[in-house]
Coordinates of C-alpha atoms and ligand atoms in Angstrom, one line a residue:
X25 CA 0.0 0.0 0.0
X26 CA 3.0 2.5 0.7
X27 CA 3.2 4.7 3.6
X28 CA 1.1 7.4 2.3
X29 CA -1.6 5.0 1.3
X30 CA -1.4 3.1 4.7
X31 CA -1.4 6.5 6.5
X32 CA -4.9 7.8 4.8
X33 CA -6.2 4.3 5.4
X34 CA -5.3 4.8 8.8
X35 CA -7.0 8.3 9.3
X36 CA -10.1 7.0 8.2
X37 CA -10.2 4.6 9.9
X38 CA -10.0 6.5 13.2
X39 CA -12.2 9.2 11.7
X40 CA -15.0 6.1 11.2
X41 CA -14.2 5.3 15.0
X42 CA -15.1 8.7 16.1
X43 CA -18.2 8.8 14.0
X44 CA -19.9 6.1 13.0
X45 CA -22.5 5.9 10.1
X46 CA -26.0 4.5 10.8
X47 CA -25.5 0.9 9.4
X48 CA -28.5 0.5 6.9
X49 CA -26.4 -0.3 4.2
X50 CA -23.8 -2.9 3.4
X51 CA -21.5 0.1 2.4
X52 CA -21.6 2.0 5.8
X53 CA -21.4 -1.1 7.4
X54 CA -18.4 -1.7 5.8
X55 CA -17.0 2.1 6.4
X56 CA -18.1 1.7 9.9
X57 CA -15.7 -1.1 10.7
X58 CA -12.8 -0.4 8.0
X59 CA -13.0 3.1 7.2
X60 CA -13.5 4.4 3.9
X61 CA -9.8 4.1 2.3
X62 CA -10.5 0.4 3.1
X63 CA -13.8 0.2 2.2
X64 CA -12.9 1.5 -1.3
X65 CA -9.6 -0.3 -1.8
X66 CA -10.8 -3.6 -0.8
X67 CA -15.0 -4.1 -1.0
X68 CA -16.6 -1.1 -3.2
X69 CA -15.7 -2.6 -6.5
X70 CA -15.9 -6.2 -5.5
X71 CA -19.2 -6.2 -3.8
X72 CA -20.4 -4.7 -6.9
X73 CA -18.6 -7.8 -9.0
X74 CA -20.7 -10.0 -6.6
X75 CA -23.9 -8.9 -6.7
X76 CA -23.8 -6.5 -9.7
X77 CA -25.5 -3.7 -7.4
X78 CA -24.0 -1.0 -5.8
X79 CA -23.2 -2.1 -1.6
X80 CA -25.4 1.0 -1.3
X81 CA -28.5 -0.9 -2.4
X82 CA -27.9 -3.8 -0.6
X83 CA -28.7 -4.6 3.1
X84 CA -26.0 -4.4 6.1
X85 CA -27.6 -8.2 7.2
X86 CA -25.1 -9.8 4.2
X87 CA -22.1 -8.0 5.7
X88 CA -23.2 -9.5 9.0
X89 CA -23.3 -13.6 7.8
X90 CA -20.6 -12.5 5.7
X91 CA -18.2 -10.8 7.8
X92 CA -19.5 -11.6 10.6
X93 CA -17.2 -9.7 13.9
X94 CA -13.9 -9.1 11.0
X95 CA -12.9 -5.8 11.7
X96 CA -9.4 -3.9 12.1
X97 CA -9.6 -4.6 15.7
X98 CA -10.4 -8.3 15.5
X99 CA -7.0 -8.6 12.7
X100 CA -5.0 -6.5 14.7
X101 CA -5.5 -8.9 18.1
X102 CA -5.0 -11.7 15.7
X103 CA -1.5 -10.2 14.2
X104 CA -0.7 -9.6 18.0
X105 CA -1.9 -13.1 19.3
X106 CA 0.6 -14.3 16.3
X107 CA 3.8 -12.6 17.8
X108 CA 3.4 -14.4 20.9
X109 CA 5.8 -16.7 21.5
X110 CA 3.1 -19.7 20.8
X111 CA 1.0 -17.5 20.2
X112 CA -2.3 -18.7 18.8
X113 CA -5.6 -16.7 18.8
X114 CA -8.4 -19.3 20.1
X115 CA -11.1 -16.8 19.1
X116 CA -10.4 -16.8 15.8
X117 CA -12.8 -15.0 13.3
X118 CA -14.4 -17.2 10.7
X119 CA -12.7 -14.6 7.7
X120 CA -9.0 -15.4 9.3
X121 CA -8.8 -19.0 10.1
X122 CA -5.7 -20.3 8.2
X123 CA -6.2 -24.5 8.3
X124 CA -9.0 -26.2 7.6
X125 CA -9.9 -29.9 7.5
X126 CA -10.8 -31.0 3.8
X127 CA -12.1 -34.2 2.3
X128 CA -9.3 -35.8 -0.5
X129 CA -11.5 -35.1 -2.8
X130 CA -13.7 -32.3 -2.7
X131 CA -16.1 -31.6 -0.3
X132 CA -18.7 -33.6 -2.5
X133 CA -16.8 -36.9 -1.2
X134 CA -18.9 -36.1 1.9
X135 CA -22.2 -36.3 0.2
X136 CA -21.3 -39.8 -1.9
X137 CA -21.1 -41.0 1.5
X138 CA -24.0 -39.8 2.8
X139 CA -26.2 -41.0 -0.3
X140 CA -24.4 -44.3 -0.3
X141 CA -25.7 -45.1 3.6
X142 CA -28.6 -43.7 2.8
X143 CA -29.5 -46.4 0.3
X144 CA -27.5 -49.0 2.5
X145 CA -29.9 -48.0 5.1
X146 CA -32.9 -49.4 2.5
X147 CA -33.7 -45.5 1.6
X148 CA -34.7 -44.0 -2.0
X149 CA -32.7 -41.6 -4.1
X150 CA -34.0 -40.1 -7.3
X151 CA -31.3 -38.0 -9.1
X152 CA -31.7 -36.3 -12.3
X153 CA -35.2 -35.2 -11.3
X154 CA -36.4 -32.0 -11.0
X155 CA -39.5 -30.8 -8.5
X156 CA -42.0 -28.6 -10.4
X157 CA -45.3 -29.5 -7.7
X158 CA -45.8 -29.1 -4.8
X159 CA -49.0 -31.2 -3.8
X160 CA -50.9 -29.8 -0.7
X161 CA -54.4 -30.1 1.4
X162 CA -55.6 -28.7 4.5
X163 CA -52.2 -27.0 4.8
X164 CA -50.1 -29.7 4.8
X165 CA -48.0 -30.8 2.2
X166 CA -49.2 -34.4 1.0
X167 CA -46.8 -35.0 -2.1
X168 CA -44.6 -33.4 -4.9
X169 CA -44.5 -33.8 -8.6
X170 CA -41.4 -34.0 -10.7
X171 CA -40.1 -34.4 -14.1
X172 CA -37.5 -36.6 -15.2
X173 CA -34.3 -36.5 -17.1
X174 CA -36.1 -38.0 -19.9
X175 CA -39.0 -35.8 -19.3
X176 CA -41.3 -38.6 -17.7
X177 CA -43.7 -37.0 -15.2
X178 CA -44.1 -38.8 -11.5
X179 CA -45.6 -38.1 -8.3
X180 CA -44.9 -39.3 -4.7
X181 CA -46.9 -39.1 -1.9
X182 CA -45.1 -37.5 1.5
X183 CA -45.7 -37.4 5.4
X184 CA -43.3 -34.7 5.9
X185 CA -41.2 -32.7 3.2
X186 CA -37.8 -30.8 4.0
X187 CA -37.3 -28.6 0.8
X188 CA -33.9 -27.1 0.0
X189 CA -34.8 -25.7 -3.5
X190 CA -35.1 -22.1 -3.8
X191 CA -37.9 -20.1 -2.3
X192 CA -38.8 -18.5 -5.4
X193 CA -39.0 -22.4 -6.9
X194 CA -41.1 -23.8 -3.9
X195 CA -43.8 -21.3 -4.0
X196 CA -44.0 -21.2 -7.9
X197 CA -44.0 -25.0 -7.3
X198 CA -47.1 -24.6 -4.8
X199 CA -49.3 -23.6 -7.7
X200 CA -52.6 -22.1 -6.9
X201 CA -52.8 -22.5 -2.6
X202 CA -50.4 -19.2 -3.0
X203 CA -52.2 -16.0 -2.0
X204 CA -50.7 -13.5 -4.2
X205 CA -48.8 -10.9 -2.3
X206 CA -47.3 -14.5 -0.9
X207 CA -46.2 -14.9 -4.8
X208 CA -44.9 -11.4 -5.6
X209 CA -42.4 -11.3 -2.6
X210 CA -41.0 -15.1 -4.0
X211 CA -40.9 -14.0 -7.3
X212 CA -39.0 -10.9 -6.7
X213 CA -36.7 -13.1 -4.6
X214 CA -32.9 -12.0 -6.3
X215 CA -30.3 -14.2 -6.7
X216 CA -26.9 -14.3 -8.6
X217 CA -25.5 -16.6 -10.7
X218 CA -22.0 -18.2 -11.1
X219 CA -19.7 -19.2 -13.8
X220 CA -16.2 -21.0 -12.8
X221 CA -13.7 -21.6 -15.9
X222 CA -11.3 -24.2 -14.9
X223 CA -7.7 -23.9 -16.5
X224 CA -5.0 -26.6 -17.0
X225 CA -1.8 -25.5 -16.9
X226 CA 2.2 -26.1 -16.1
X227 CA 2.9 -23.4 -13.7
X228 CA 1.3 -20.1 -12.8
X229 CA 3.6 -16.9 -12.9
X230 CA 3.3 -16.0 -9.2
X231 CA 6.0 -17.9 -6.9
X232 CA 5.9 -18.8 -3.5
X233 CA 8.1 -16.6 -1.3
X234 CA 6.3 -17.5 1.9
X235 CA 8.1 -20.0 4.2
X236 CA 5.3 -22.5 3.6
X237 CA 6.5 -25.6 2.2
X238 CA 4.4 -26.5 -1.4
X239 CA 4.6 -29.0 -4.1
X240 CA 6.3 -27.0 -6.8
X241 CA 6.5 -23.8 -5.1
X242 CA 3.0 -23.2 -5.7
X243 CA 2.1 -19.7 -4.2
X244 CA 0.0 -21.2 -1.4
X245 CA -3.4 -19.6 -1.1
X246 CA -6.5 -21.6 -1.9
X247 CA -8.4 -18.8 -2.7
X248 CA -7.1 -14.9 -4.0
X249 CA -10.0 -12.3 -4.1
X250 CA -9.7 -10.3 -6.9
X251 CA -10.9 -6.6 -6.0
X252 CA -9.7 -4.7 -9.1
X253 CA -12.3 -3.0 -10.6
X254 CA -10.6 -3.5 -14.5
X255 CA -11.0 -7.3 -14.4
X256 CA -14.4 -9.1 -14.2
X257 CA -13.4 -12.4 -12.6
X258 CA -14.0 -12.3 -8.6
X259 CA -11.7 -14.9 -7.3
X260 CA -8.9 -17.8 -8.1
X261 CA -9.0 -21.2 -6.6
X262 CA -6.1 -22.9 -6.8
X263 CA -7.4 -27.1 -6.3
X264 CA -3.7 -28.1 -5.9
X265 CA -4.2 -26.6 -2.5
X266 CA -7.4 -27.4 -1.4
X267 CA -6.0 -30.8 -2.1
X268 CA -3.3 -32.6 -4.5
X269 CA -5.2 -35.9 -4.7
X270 CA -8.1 -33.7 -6.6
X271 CA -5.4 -33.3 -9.8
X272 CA -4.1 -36.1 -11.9
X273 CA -0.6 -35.0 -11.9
X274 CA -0.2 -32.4 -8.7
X275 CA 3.5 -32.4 -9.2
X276 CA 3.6 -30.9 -12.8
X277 CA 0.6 -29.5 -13.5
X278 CA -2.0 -26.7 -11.8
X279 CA -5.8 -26.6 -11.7
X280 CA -7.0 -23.4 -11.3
X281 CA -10.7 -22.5 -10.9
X282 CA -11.4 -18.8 -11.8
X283 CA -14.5 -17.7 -10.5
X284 CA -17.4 -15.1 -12.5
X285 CA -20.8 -13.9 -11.4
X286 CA -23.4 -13.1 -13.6
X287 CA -26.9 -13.0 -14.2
X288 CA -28.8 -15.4 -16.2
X289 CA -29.1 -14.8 -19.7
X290 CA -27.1 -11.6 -19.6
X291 CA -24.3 -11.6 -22.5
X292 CA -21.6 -13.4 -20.4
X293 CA -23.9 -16.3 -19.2
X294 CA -24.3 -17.2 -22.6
X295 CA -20.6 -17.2 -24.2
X296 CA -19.7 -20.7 -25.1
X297 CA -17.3 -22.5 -23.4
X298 CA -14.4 -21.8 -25.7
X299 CA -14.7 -17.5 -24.9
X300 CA -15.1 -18.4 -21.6
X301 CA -11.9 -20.3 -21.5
X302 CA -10.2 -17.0 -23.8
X303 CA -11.4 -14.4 -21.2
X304 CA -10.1 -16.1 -18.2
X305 CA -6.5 -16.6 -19.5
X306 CA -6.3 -12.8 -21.0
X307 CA -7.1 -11.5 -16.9
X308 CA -4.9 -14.0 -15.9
X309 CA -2.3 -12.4 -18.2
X310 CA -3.5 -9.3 -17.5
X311 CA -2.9 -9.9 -13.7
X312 CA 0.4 -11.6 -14.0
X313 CA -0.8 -14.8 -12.9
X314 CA 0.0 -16.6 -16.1
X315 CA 3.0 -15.8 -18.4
X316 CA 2.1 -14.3 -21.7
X317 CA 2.4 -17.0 -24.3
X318 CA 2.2 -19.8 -21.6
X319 CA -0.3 -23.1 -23.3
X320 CA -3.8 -23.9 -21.6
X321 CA -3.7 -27.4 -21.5
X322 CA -7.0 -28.4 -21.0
X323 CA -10.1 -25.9 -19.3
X324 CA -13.8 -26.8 -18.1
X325 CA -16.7 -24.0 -18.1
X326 CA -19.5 -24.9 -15.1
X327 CA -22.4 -22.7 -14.9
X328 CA -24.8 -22.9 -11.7
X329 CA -28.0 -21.1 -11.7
X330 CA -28.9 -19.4 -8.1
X331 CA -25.6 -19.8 -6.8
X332 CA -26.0 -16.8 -4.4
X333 CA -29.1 -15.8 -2.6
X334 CA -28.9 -11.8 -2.7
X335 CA -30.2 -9.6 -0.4
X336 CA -31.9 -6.8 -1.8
X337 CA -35.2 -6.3 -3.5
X338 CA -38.1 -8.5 -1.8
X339 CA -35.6 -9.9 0.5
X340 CA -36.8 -7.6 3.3
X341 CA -40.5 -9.1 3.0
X342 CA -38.7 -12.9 3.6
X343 CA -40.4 -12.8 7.3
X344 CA -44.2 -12.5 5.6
X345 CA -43.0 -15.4 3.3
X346 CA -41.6 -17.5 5.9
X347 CA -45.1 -16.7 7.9
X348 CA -47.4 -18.4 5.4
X349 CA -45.0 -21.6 4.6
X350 CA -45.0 -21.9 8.6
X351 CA -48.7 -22.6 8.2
X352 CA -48.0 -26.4 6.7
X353 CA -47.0 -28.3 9.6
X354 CA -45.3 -30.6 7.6
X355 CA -42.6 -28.5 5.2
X356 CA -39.1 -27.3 6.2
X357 CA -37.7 -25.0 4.8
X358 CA -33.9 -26.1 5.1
X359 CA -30.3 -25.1 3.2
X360 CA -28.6 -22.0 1.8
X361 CA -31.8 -21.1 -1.4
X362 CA -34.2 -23.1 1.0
X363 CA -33.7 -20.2 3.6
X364 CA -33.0 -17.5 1.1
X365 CA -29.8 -16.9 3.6
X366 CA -26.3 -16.8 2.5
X367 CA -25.4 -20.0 4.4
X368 CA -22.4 -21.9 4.2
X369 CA -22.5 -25.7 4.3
X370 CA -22.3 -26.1 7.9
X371 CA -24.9 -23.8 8.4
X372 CA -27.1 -25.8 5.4
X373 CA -26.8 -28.7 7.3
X374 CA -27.2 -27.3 10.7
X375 CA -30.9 -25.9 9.1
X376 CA -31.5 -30.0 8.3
X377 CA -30.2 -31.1 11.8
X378 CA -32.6 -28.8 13.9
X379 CA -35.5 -30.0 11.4
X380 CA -34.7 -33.5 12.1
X381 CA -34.2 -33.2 15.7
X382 CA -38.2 -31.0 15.6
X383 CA -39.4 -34.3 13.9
X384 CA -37.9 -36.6 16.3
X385 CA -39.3 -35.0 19.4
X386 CA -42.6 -33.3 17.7
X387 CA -41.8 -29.9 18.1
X388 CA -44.0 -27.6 16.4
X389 CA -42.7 -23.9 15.8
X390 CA -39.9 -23.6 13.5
X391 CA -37.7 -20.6 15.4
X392 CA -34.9 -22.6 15.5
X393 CA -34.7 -24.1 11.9
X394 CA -35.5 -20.7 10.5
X395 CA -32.7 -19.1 13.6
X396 CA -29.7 -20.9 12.6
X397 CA -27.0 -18.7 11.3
X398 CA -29.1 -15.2 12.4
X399 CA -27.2 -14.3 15.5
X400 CA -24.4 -11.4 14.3
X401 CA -21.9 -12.8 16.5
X402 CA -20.2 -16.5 15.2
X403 CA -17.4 -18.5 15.5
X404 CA -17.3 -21.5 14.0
X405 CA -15.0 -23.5 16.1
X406 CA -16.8 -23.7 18.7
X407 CA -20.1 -23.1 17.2
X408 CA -21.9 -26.5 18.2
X409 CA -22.6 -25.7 21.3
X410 CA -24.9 -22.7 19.2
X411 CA -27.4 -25.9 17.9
X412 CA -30.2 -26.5 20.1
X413 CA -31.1 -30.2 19.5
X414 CA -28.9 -33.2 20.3
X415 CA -27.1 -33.1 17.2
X416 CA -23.7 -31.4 17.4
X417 CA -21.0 -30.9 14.6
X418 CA -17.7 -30.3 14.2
X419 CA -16.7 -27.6 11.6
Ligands
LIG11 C1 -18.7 -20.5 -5.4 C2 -19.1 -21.0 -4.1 C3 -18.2 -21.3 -3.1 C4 -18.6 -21.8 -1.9 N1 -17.6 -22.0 -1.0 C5 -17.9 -22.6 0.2 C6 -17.0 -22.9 1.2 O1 -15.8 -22.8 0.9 N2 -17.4 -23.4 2.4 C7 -18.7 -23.6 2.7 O2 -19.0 -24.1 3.8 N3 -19.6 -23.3 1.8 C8 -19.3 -22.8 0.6 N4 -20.3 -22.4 -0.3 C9 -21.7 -22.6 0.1 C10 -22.2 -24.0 0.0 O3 -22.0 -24.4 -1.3 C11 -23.7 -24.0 0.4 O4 -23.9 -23.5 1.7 C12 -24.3 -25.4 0.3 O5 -24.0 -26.1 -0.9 C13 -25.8 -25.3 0.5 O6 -26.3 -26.5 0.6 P1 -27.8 -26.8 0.2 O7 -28.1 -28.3 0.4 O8 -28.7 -25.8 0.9 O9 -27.9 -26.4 -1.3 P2 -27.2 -27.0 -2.6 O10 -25.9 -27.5 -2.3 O11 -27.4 -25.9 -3.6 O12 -28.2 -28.2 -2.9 C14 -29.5 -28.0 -3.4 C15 -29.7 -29.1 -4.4 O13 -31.1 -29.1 -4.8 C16 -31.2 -29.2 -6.2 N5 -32.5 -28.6 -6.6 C17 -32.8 -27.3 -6.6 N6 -34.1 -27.2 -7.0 C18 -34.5 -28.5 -7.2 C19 -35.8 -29.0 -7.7 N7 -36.8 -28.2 -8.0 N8 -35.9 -30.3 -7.8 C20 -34.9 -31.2 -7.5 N9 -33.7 -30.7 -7.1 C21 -33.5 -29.4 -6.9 C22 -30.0 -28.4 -6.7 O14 -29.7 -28.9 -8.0 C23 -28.9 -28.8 -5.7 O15 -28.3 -30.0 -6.1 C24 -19.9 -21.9 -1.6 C25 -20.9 -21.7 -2.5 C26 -20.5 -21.2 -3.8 C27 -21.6 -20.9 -4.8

């Protein structure tokens, strides 16, 4: 940043100590805990990569999941806890933990598992299907419709029904039982949606100067934001990190997964795979991340629809939604799009837990399925204790 850079940031910062900004926006809750050197250097132009909106627009409750207590005070204690001779900060803020635990092959290793005991344990999976129906009577839920891969319609009855899909699906899916104010907040639901370009190649152009030992001197991030303004992609992932066994030849070769955000149907959602793969490797040219002239050996283009439940427009009226869907006894609304809440996977399956643990012991009200992940202050190591059933989890 340079002294007079660091020096303004600084200012601010104290000036945003003095006064604080009344936090109804995601920008001045930024401000308020970074100052507004920070705030522009480091979220204005990404948060508007994310989301496509201005953090004006969008409500402080996303910096509040998102964030959650990171703030200059909480990375200067955990700089300080760092010089300590064994120094380790136990509190650690969700934004700063440096090791996590990861599966050898991808976090969906977890779910293989839990489909395969699933069946073992004489249960029913249909994949390839999509939910389109949601049958109901006397507000409860009796059954759901859904289409096929090969476009075969089916229904099957249900006693209880845990939906995950997004809200705006479900309550399309719920057909005429939807009074329509109940419809106009779902429909004007906003999400975002995700392209990530996976590139192949020898070596990247940055080099790992850090004293952390890596195959290849691999700079050794798993993830680098990318907060410039110029270039459109929002982050890299680099898989030999996360973890080698996840790349055929770890020792010689990088996977990198470049990450874009975009809206459905807008002019980047629907370039082809090939001018996908173009426009990732010019920025990463651009950024110095590859070397000019450097060969893409091989690249992959995944799109997902609704990747990030967004937090403007009708998200506000969520509470009036979540009202009426209360009314069926039966339906739990569980997940990340099931909640319309930007939950992480642990907090997805926490959602699941406290539904199950409400069916086990007959529980009516819903508070604490609809409650996990709402409380501002979080730390996820020692979060289980947060989960109100019997179920507990180790993040
Ligand atoms: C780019 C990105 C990076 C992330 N990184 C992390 C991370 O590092 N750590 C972390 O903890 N979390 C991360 N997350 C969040 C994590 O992926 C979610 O919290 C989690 O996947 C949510 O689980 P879920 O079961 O609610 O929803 P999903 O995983 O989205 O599963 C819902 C499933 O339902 C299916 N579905 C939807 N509608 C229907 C329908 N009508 N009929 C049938 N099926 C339907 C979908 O196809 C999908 O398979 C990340 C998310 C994104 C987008």
């Amino acid at each position: 940043m340079g002294l007079v850079q660091t020096v303004k940031a600084g200012c601010s910062y104290l000036a945003s100590c003095v006064k604080s900004l009344p936090e109804d926006s995601l920008e001045n809750f930024y401000i308020n805990r970074f100052g507004r050197v920070l705030y522009s250097m480091f979220f204005q132009s990404y948060t508007q990569k994310l989301w496509g909106r201005s953090p004006k627009d969008i409500s402080p409750d996303w910096g509040a999941q998102r964030v959650k207590g990171l703030s200059i005070r909480a990375l200067l204690k955990d700089c300080l806890s760092k010089m300590l001779p064994h120094g380790k900060n136990r509190d650690v803020e969700t934004s700063l933990i440096e090791e996590f635990l990861y599966p050898k092959y991808g976090p969906g290793q977890l779910w293989e598992l839990a489909a395969a005991e699933i069946v073992e344990r004489g249960g029913k999976i249909v994949r390839g299907a999509g939910v389109d129906e949601i049958l109901c009577r006397d507000n409860m839920v009796c059954g759901v419709g859904f289409v096929r891969g090969d476009k075969s319609r089916e229904k099957l009855g249900a006693d209880i029904l845990l939906s995950s899909m997004p809200l705006t699906d479900l309550l399309d899916s719920m057909g005429k039982t939807v009074p329509e104010h109940i419809k106009t907040v779902a429909r004007g639901l906003p999400y975002r949606d995700f392209v990530t370009v996976g590139v192949l190649v020898e070596e990247l152009a940055l080099r790992n100067n850090t004293r952390i030992p890596t195959l290849n001197r691999l700079v050794p991030d798993c993830w680098i934001y990318v907060q410039d303004a110029g270039i459109k992609m929002g982050r890299i992932q680099i898989f030999n990190n996360w973890s080698p066994y996840m790349v055929s030849d770890a020792e010689h070769k990088v996977w990198i997964g470049l990450e874009y955000f975009c809206d459905e149907g807008d002019p980047y959602w629907n370039l082809p795979d090939d001018q996908w793969a173009g426009l990732a490797s010019k920025e990463l040219v651009q950024m110095g991340v590859l070397e000019s002239g450097k060969a893409v050996l091989d690249f992959h283009v995944e799109k997902v629809k609704k990747a990030y439940p967004a937090y403007f427009d009708t998200y506000k009226d969520i509470p009036t939604l979540r009202t009426w869907l209360d009314g069926f006894e039966n339906l739990y609304c569980i997940g990340r799009n099931g909640q319309h809440r930007y939950n992480n996977m642990d907090h997805s399956m926490a959602t699941a837990m406290e539904a199950v643990a409400n069916i086990i012991s007959g529980k009516k009200t819903k508070e604490n399925v609809w409650g996990v992940n709402t409380e501002k202050e979080y730390h996820e190591q020692g979060r289980s204790g947060a989960l109100s059933g019997e179920y507990k989890m180790n993040t």
